[in-house]
Short mmCIF file of C-alpha atoms in Angstrom, two decimals:
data_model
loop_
_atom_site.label_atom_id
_atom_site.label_comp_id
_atom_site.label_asym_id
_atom_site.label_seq_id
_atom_site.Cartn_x
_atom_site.Cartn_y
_atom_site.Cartn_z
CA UNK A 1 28.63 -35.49 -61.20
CA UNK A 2 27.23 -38.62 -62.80
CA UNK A 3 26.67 -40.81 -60.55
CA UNK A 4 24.83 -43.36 -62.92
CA UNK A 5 27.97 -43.25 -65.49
CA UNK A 6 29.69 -46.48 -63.86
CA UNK A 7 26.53 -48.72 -63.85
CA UNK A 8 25.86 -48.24 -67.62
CA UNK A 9 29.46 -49.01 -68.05
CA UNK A 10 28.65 -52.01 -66.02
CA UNK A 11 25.12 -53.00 -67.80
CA UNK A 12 27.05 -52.68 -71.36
CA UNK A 13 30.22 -54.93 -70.24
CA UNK A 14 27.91 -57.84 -68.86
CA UNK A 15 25.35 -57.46 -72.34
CA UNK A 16 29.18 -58.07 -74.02
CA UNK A 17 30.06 -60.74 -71.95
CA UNK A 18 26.55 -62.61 -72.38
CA UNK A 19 26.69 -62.26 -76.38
CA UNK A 20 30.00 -63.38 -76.31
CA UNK A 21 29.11 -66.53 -74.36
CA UNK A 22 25.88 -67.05 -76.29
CA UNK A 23 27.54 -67.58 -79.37
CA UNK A 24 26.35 -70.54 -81.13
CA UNK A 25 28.69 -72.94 -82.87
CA UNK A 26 31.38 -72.40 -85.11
CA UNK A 27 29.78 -72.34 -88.94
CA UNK A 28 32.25 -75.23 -89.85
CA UNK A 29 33.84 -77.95 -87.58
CA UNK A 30 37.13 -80.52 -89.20
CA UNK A 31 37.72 -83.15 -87.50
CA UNK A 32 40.06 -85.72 -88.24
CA UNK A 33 40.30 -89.43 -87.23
CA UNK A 34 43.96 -90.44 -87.02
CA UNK A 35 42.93 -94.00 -87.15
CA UNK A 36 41.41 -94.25 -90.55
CA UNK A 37 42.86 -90.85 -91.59
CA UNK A 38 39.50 -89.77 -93.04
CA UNK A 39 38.79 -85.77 -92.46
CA UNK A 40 34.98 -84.64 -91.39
CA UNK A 41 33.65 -81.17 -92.81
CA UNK A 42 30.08 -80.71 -91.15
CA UNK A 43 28.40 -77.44 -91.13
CA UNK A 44 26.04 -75.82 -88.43
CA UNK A 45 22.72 -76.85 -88.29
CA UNK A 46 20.81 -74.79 -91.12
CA UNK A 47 17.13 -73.38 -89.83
CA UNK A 48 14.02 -74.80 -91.97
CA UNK A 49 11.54 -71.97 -92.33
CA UNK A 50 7.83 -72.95 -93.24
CA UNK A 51 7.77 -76.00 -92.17
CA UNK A 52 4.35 -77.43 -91.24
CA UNK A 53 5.02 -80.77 -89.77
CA UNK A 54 3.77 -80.10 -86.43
CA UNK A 55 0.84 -78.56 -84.56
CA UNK A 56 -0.46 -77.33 -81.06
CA UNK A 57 2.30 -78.53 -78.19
CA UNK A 58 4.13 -80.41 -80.98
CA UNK A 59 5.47 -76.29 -82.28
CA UNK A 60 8.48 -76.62 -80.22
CA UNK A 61 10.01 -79.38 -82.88
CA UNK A 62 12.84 -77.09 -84.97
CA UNK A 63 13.61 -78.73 -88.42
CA UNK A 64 17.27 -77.74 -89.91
CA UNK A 65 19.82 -79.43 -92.84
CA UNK A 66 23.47 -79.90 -91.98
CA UNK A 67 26.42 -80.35 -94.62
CA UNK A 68 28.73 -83.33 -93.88
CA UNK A 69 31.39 -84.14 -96.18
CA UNK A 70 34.05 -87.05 -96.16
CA UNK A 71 37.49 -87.77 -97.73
CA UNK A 72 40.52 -89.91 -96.73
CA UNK A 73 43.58 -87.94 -96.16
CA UNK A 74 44.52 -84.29 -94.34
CA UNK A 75 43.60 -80.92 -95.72
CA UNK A 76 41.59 -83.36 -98.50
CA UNK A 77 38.32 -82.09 -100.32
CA UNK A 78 35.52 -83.60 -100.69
CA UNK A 79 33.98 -85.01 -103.89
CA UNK A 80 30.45 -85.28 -102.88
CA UNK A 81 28.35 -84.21 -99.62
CA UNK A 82 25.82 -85.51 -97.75
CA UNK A 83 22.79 -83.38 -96.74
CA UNK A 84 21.05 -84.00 -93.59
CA UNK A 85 17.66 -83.14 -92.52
CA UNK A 86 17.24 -83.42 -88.94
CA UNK A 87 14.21 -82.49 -86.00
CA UNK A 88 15.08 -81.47 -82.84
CA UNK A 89 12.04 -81.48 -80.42
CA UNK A 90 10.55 -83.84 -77.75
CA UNK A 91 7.13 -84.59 -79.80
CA UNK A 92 7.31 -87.25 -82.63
CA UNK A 93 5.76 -86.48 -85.88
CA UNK A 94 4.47 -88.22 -89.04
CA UNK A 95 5.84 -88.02 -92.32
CA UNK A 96 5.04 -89.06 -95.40
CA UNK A 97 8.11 -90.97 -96.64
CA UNK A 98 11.83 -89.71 -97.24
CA UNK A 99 11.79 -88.39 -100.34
CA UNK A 100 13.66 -84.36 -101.35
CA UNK A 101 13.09 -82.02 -103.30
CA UNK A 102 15.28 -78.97 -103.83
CA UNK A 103 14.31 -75.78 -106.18
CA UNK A 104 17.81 -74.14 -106.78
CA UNK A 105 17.07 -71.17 -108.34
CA UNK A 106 15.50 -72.39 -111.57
CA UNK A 107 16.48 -76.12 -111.00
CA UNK A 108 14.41 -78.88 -109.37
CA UNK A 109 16.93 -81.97 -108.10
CA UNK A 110 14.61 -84.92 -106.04
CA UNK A 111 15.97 -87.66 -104.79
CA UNK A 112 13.52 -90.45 -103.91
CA UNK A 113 12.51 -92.15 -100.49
CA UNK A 114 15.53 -94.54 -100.48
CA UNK A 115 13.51 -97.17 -98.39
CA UNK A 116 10.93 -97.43 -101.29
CA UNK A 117 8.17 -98.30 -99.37
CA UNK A 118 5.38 -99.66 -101.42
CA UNK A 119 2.30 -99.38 -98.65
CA UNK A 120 1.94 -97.36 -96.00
CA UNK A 121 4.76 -94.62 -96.62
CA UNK A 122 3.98 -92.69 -93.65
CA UNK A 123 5.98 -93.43 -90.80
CA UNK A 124 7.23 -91.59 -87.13
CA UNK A 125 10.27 -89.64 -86.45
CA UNK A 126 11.31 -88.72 -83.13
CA UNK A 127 14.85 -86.69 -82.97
CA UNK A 128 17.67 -87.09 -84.94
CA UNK A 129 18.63 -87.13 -88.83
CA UNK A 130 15.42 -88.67 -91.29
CA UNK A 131 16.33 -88.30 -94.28
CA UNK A 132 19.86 -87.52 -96.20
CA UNK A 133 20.33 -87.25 -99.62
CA UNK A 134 24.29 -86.79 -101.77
CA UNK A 135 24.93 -83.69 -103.66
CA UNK A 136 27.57 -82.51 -105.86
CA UNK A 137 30.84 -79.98 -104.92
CA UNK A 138 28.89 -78.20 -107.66
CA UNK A 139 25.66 -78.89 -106.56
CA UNK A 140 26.70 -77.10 -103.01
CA UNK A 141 28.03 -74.36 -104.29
CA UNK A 142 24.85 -73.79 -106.25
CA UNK A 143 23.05 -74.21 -102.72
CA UNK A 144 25.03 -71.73 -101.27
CA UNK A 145 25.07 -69.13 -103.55
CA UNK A 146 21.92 -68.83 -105.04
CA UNK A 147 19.29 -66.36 -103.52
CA UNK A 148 15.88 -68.68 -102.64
CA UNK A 149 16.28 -72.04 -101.60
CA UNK A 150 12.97 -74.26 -101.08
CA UNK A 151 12.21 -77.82 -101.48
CA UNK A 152 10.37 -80.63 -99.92
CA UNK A 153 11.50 -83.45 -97.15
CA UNK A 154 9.07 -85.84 -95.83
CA UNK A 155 6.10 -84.32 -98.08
CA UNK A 156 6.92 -81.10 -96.13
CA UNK A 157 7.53 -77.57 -97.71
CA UNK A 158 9.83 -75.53 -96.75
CA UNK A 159 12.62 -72.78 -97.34
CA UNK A 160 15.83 -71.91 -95.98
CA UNK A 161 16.97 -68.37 -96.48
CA UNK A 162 20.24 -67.28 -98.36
CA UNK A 163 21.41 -66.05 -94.60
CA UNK A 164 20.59 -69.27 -92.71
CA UNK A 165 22.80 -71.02 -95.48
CA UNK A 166 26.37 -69.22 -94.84
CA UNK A 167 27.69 -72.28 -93.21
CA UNK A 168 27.83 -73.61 -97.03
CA UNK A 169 29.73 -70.53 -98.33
CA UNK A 170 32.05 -70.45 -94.92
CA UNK A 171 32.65 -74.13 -95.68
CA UNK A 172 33.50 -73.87 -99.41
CA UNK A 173 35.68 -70.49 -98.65
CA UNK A 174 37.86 -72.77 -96.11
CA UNK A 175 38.31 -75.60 -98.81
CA UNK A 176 38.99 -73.13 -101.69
CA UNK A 177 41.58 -71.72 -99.21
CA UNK A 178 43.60 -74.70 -98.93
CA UNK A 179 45.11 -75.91 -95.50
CA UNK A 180 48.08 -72.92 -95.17
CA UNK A 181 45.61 -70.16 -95.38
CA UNK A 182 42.66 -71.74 -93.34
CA UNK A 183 44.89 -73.41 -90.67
CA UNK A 184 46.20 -69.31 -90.48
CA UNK A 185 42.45 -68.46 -90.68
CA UNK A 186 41.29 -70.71 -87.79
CA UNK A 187 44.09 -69.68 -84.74
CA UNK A 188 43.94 -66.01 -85.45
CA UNK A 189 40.06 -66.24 -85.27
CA UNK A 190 40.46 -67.69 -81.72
CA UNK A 191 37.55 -69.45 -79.54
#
């Protein structure tokens, strides 16, 4: 007789149940605005890895990039998307302007700091998005697919690994789909 049989069977349903309502969320959201009948594709936050902005107590700030794209009209696709590089953490931080830099493979795209700042380009960022930058449909899919992503943001390095980036490739599946098979996609995934 095992009389411990029951409890592990117990132990492994609640480590289920706790995954299951740990889950994170979804890689994509759409939402739509009935209003102005413009559709919003944003992606899960995307983890920055080696980024040194912060020191001592100020380590608990997490730096990520997040894919929002726009267009006017249901089941519509983007043209262009907007990348945004946001902190989360309770400790502000200096940085060193706005600017980006991307290395994409063997390319190098930079966008400059669009406030321009002639003196002084350090300033203080608390939570929230600080800096965005517009990127190509082609220029995504590049981002998405390619095997080392690094760059700069706020005179920062930092990488973001081919696995933190499959909200891009999720994203771009569920546009290539078209609305039929992703609408199909979406309820028989469930919540």
């Amino acid at each position: 007789m095992n009389v411990y049989a029951p409890k592990s069977w117990l132990v492994l349903a609640l480590v289920f149940l706790i995954a299951g309502c740990g889950s994170s969320s979804p890689p994509v959201q759409i939402t739509q605005d009935a209003s102005s009948g413009q559709t919003t594709y944003k992606t899960r936050q995307m983890r920055l890895s080696e980024i040194e902005m912060t020191q001592g107590l100020e380590k608990g700030n997490r730096f990520y990039m997040q894919v929002v794209g726009t267009c006017t009209s249901q089941d519509c696709v983007p043209r262009s998307y907007d990348l945004h590089f946001v902190k989360e953490g309770m400790q502000s931080v200096q940085i060193e302007g706005r600017g980006v830099s991307l290395t994409i493979g063997t390319e190098t795209l930079s966008w400059k700091d669009p406030q321009n700042r002639s003196v002084n380009r350090a300033s203080t960022i608390r939570s929230g998005t600080f800096a965005r930058v517009e990127v190509t449909s082609e220029q995504l899919s590049t981002i998405g697919g390619v095997d080392e992503v690094s760059g700069t943001v706020g005179g920062e390095g930092f990488s973001i690994s081919h696995e933190a980036r499959a909200p891009i490739r999720q994203l771009l599946r569920r546009l290539e789909e078209g609305p039929d098979e992703s609408s199909q996609a979406s309820s028989s995934q469930g919540d």
